CSV table of C-alpha atoms in Angstrom, one decimal:
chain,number,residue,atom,x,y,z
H,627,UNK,CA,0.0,0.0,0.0
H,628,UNK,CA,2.8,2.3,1.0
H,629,UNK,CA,4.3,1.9,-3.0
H,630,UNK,CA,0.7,3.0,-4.1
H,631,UNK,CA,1.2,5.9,-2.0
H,632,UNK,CA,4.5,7.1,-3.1
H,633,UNK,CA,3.4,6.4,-7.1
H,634,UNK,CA,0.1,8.3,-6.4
H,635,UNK,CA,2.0,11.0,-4.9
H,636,UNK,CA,4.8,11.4,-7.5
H,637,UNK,CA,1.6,11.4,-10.8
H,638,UNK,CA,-0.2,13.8,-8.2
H,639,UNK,CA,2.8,15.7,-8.1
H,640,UNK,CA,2.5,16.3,-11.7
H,641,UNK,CA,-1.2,16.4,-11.9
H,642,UNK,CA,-2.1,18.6,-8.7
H,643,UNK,CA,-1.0,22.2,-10.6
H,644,UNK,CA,-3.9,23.8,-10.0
H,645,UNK,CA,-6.3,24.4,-13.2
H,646,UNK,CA,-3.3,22.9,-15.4
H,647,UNK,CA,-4.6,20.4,-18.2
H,648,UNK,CA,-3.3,17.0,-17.5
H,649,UNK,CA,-3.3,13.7,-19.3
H,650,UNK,CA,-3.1,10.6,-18.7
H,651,UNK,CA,-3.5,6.5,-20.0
H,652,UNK,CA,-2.9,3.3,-18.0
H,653,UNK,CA,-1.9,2.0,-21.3
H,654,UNK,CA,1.1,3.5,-22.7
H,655,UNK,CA,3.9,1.6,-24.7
H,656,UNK,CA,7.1,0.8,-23.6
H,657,UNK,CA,8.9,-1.4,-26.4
H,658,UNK,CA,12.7,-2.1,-26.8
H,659,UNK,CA,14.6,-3.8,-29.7
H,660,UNK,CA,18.1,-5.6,-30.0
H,661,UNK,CA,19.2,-6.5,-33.5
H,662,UNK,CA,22.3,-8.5,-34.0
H,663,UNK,CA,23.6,-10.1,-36.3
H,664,UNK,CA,22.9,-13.2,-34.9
H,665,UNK,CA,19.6,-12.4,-32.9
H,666,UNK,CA,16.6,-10.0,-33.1
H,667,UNK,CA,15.0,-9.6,-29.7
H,668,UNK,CA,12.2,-7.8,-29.0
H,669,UNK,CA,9.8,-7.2,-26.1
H,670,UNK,CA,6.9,-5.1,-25.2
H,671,UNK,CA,4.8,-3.3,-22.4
H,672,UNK,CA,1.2,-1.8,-23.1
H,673,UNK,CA,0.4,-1.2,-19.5
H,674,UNK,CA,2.4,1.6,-18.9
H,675,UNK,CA,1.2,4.5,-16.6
H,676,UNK,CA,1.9,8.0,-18.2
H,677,UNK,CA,1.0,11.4,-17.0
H,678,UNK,CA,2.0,14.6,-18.9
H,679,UNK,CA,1.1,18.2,-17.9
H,680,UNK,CA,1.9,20.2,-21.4
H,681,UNK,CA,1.8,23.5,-19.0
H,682,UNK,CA,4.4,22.6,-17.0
H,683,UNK,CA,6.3,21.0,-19.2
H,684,UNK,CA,6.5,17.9,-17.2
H,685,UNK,CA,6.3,13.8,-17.4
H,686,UNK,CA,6.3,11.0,-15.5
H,687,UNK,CA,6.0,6.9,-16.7
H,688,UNK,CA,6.2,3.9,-14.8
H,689,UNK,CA,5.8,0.3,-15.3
H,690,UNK,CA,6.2,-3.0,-14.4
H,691,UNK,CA,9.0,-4.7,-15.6
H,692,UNK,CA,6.9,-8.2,-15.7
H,693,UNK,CA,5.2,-6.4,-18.0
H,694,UNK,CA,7.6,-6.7,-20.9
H,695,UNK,CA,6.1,-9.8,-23.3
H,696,UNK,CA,8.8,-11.6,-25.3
H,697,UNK,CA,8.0,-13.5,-28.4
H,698,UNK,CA,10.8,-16.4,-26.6
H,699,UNK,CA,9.3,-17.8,-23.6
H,700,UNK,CA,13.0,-18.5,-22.6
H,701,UNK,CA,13.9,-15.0,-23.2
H,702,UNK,CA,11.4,-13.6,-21.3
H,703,UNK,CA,12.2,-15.6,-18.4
H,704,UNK,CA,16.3,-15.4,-18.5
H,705,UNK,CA,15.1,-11.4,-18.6
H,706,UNK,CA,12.9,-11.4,-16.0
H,707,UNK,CA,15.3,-13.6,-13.4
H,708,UNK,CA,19.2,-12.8,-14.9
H,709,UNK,CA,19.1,-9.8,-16.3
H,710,UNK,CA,16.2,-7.3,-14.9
H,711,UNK,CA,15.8,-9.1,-12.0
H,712,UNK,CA,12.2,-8.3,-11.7
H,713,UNK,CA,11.4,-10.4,-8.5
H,714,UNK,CA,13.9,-7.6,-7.0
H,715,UNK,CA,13.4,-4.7,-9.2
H,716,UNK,CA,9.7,-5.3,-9.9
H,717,UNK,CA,9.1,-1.4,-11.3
H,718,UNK,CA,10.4,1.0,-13.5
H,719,UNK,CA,10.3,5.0,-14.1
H,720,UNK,CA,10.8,7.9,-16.0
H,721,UNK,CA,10.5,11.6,-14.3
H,722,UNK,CA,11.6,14.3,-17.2
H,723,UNK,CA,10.9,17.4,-18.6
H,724,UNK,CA,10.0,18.9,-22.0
H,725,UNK,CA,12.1,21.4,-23.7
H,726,UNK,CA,10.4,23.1,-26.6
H,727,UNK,CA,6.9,24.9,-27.3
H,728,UNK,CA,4.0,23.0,-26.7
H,729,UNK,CA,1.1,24.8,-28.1
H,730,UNK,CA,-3.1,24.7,-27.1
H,731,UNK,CA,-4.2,24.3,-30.5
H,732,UNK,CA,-4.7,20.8,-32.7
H,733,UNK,CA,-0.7,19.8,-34.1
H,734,UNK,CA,2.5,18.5,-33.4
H,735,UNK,CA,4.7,19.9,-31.6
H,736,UNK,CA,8.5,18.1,-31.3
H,737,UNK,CA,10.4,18.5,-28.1
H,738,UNK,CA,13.5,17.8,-26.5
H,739,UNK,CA,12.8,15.2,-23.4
H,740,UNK,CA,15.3,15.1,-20.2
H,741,UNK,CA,14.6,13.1,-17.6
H,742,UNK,CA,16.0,10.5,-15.2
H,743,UNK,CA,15.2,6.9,-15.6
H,744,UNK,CA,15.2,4.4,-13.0
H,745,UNK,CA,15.7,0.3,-13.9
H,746,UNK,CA,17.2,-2.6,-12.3
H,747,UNK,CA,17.7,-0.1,-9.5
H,748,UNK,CA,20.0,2.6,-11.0
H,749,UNK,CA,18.7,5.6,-12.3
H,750,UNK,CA,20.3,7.5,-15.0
H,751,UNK,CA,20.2,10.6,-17.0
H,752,UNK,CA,18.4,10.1,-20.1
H,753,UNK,CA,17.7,12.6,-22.9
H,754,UNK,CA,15.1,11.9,-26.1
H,755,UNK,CA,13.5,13.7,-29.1
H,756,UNK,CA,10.1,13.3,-28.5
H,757,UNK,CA,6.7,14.5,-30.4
H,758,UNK,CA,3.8,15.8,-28.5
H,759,UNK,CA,0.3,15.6,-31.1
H,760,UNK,CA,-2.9,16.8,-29.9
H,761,UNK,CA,-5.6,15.8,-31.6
H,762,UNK,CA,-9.2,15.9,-30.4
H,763,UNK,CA,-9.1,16.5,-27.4
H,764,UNK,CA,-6.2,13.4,-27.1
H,765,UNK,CA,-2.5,13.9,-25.8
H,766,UNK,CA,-0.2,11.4,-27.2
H,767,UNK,CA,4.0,11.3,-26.9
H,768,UNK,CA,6.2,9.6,-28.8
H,769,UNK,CA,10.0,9.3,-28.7
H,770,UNK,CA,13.0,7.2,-28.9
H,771,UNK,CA,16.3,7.0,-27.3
H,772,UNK,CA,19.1,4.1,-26.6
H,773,UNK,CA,20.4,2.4,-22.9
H,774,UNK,CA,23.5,0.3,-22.4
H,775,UNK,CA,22.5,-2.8,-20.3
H,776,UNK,CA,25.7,-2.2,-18.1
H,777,UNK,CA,24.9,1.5,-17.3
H,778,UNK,CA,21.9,-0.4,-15.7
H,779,UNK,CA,24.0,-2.6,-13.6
H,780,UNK,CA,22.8,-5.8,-16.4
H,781,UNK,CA,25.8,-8.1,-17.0
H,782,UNK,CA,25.3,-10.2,-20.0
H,783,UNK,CA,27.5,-13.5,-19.9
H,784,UNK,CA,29.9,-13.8,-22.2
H,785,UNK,CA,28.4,-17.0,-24.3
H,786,UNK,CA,25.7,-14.4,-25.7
H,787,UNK,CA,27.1,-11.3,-25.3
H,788,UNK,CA,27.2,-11.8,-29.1
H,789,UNK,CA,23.7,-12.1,-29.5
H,790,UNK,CA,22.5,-8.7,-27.7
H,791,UNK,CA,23.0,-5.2,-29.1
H,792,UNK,CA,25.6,-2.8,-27.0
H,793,UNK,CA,23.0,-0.4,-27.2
H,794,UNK,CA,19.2,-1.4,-27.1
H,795,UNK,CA,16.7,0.9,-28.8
H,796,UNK,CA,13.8,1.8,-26.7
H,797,UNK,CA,10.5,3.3,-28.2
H,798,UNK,CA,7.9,5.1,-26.0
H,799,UNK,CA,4.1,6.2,-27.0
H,800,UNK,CA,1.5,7.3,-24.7
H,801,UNK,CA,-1.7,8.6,-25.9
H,802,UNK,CA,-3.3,10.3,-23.1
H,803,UNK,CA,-6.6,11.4,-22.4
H,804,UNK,CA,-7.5,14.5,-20.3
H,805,UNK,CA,-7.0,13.7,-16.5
H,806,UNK,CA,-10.8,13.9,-14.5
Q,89,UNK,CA,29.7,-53.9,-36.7
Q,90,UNK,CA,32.1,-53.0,-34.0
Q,91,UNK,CA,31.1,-51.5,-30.4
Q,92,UNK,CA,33.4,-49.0,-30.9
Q,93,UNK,CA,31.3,-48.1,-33.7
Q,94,UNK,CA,27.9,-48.6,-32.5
Q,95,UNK,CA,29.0,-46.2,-29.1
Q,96,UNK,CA,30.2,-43.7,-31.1
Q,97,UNK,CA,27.0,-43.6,-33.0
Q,98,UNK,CA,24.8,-44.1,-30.1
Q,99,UNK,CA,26.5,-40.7,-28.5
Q,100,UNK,CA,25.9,-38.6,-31.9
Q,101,UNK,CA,22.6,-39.9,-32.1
Q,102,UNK,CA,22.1,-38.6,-28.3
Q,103,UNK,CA,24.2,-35.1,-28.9
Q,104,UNK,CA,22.2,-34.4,-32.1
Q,105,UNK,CA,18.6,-35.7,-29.8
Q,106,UNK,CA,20.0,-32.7,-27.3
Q,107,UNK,CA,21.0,-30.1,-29.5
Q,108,UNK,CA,17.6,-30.6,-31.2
Q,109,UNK,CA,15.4,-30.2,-27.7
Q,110,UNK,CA,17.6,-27.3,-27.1
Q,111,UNK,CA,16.6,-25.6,-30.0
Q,112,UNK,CA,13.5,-26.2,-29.6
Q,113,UNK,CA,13.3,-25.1,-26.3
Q,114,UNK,CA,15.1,-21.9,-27.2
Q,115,UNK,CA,12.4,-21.0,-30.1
Q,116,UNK,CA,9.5,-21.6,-28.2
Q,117,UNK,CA,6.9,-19.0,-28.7
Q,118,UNK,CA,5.7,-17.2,-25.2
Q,119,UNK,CA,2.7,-19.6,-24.2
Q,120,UNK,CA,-1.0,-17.9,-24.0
Q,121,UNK,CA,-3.0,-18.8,-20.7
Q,122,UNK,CA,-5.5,-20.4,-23.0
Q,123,UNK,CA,-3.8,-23.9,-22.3
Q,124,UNK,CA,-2.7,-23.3,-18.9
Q,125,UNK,CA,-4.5,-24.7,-15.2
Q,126,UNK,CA,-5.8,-21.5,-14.0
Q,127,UNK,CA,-4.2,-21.2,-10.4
Q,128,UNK,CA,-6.8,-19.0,-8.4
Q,129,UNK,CA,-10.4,-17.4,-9.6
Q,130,UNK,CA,-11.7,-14.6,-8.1
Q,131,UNK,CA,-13.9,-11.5,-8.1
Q,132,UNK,CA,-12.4,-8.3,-9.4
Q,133,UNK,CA,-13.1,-6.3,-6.6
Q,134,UNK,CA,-11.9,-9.2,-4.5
Q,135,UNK,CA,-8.5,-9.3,-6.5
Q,136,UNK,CA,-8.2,-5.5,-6.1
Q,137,UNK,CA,-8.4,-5.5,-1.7
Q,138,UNK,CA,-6.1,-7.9,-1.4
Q,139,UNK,CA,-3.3,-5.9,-3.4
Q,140,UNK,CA,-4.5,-2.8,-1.8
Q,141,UNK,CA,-4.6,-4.3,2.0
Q,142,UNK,CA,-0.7,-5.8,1.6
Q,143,UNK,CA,1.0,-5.7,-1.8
Q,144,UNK,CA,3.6,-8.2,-1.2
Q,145,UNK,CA,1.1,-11.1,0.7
Q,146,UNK,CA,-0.9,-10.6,-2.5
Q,147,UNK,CA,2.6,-10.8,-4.4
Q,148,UNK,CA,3.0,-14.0,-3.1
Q,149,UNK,CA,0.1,-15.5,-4.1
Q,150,UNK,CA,-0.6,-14.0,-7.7
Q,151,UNK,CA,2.4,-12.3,-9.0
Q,152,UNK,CA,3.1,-14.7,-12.2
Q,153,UNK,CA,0.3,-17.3,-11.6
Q,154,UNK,CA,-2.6,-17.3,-13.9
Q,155,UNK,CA,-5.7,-16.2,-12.2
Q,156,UNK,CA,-9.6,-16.0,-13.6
Q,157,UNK,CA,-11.2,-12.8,-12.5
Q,158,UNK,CA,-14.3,-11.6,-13.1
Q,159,UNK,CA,-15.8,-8.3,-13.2
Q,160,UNK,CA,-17.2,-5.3,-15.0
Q,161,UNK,CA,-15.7,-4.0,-18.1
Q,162,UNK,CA,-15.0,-0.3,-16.7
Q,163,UNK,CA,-13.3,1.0,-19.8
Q,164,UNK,CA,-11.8,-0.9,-23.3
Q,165,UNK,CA,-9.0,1.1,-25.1
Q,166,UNK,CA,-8.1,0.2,-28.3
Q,167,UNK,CA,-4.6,2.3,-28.8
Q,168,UNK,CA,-2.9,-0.9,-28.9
Q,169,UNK,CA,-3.8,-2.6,-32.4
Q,170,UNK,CA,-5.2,-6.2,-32.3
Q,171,UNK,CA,-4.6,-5.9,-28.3
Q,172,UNK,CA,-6.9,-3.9,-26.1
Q,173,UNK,CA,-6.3,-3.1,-22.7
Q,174,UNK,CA,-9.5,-3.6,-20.7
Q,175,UNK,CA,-9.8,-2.2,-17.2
Q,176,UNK,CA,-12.3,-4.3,-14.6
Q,177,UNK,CA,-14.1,-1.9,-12.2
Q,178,UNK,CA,-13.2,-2.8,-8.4
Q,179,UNK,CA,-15.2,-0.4,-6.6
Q,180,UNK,CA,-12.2,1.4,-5.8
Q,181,UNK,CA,-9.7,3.9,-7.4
Q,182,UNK,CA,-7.8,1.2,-8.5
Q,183,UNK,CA,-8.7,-1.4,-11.6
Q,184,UNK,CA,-7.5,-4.9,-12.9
Q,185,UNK,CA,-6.0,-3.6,-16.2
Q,186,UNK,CA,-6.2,-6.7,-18.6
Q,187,UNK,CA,-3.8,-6.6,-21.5
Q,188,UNK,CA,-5.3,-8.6,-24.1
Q,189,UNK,CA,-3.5,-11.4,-26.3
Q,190,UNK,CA,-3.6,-10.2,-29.5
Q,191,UNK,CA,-6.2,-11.7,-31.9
Q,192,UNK,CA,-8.8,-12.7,-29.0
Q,193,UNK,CA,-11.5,-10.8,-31.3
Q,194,UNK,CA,-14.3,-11.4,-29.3
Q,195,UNK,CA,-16.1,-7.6,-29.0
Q,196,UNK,CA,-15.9,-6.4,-25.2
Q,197,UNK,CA,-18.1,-3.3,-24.0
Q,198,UNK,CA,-18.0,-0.9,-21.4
Q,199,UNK,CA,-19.8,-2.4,-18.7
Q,200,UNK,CA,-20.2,-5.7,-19.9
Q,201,UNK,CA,-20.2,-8.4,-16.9
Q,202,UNK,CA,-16.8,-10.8,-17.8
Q,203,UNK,CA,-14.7,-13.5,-16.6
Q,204,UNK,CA,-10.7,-12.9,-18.2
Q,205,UNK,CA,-8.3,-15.0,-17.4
Q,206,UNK,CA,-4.7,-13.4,-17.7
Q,207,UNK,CA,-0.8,-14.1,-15.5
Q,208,UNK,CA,-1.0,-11.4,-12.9
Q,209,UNK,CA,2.3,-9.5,-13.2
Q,210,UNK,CA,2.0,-7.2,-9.8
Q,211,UNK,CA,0.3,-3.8,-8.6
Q,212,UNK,CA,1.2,-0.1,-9.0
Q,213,UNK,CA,-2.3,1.6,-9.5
Q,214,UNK,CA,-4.0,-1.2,-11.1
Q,215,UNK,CA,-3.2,-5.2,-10.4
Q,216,UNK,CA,-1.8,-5.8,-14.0
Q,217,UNK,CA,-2.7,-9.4,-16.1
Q,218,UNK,CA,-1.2,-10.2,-19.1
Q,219,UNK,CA,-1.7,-12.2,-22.4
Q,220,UNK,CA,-5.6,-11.9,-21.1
Q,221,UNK,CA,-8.4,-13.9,-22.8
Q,222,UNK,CA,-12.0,-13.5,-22.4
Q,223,UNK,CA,-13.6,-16.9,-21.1
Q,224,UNK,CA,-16.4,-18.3,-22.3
């Protein structure tokens, strides 16, 4: 209950500026991608918790790493007990901030994304270009940047170091609906 | 033939029977829940308390199992394609946010009375399931 708490806090946080717009899904899109030449591993999350106030500027994502669907049921469980640990690091999150001009009106509007993000319990500096749309009444961000495993504290063994990218492309999308 | 022979074929026979099962095992697809023994069924709202009450009891007796919940369709968004997320009303703040196996097609509506089966994968507002099918 206490880890409710603290991840109501930190969204409310965001989302208690008073008269600011926010938005927000419980189904945003974490995905990341590692292409060899000798393996192409992918893995996704669609229950991602996303809440961005365009006013401020601000944006905060969090997940559960358990989450992450591999198309390799092996994969999925040598990343969920070797690698992420997610018995031991069951969440992860991204606080940032937007840099760039975020209008009121319908369009697209591309910003610059800093933030820090926290995973296998490290958290790191990360920066993204991202696009903010807003369409009917919708919010919806999308960006792309790449982590190294070991920044994250991940050691891959040696016997398939070869098989997983230095640097693993991860894709984010949340469309977001105003906050009630 | 001699038995050095037939050993030496006896042991590539087994090496290649290994190296086959290993490759197999490696390539498996991600199994559904369709096919699996559904560990615990429950009521939505029943689901939700327990998570709420003490996260890591709740942890311990859902977190990767596959559990059958039932309970009212609160909301169904279809950002994902082929793979809604459906959220089960609790009767609190919090929901049982269902993300759906691709290609279950069957239509689901807000407030429609269901029973989904999904692998819980833990609580932060929601208790999350996974690879979710609606049952019958």
């Amino acid at each position: 209950m206490m880890k409710q708490l603290i991840m109501v806090l930190a969204i409310a946080a965001i989302a208690g500026t008073a008269k600011a717009q926010n938005y927000f899904t419980r189904s945003g899109f974490v995905g990341f991608y590692s292409t060899t030449s000798q393996e192409s591993v992918k893995a996704e999350n669609k229950q991602v918790y996303a809440v961005i106030d365009p006013t401020k500027k601000a944006l905060a994502f969090t997940l559960l790493v358990k989450g992450f669907l591999f198309e390799k049921e092996l994969m999925q469980q040598h990343f969920n007990e070797n690698y992420a640990e997610s018995d031991k690091y069951p969440k992860a999150s991204f606080n940032g901030t937007m840099e760039g001009n975020i209008g009121t009106a319908p369009g697209e509007y591309p910003v610059q994304v800093n933030g820090q993000l926290t995973f296998h319990g490290v958290t790191k500096p990360v920066t993204m270009p991202a696009t903010v749309t807003i369409q009917q009444g919708k919010l919806s961000a999308k960006g792309n940047f790449t982590v190294k495993p070991e920044d994250y504290n991940i050691t891959i063994p040696a016997l398939v170091r070869e098989k997983i990218a230095k640097e693993i492309k991860v894709q984010v999308q949340a469309d977001c609906l105003p906050s009630k | 033939m001699s038995t050095k022979k037939i050993i030496f074929f006896a042991v590539v026979i087994v090496c290649l029977a290994v190296a086959a099962w290993g490759y197999r095992m490696y390539n498996k697809p991600r199994a559904g829940v369709a096919d699996q023994q559904t560990d615990r069924t429950l009521s939505a709202a029943e689901l939700y308390r327990l998570y709420a009450a003490n996260e890591h009891a709740a942890d311990s007796m859902f977190l990767g199992k596959v559990i059958a919940v039932s309970g009212v369709v609160q909301s169904v968004d279809q950002s994902q394609p082929n793979a809604p997320t459906i959220l089960l009303e609790t009767g609190a703040a919090g929901t049982i946010n269902c993300s759906m196996q691709p290609g279950d097609s069957k239509p689901i509506k807000q407030g429609m009375q269901l029973q989904v089966k999904g692998k819980c994968t833990g609580f932060l507002m929601d208790v999350n399931l996974v690879d979710a099918i609606v049952l019958p």
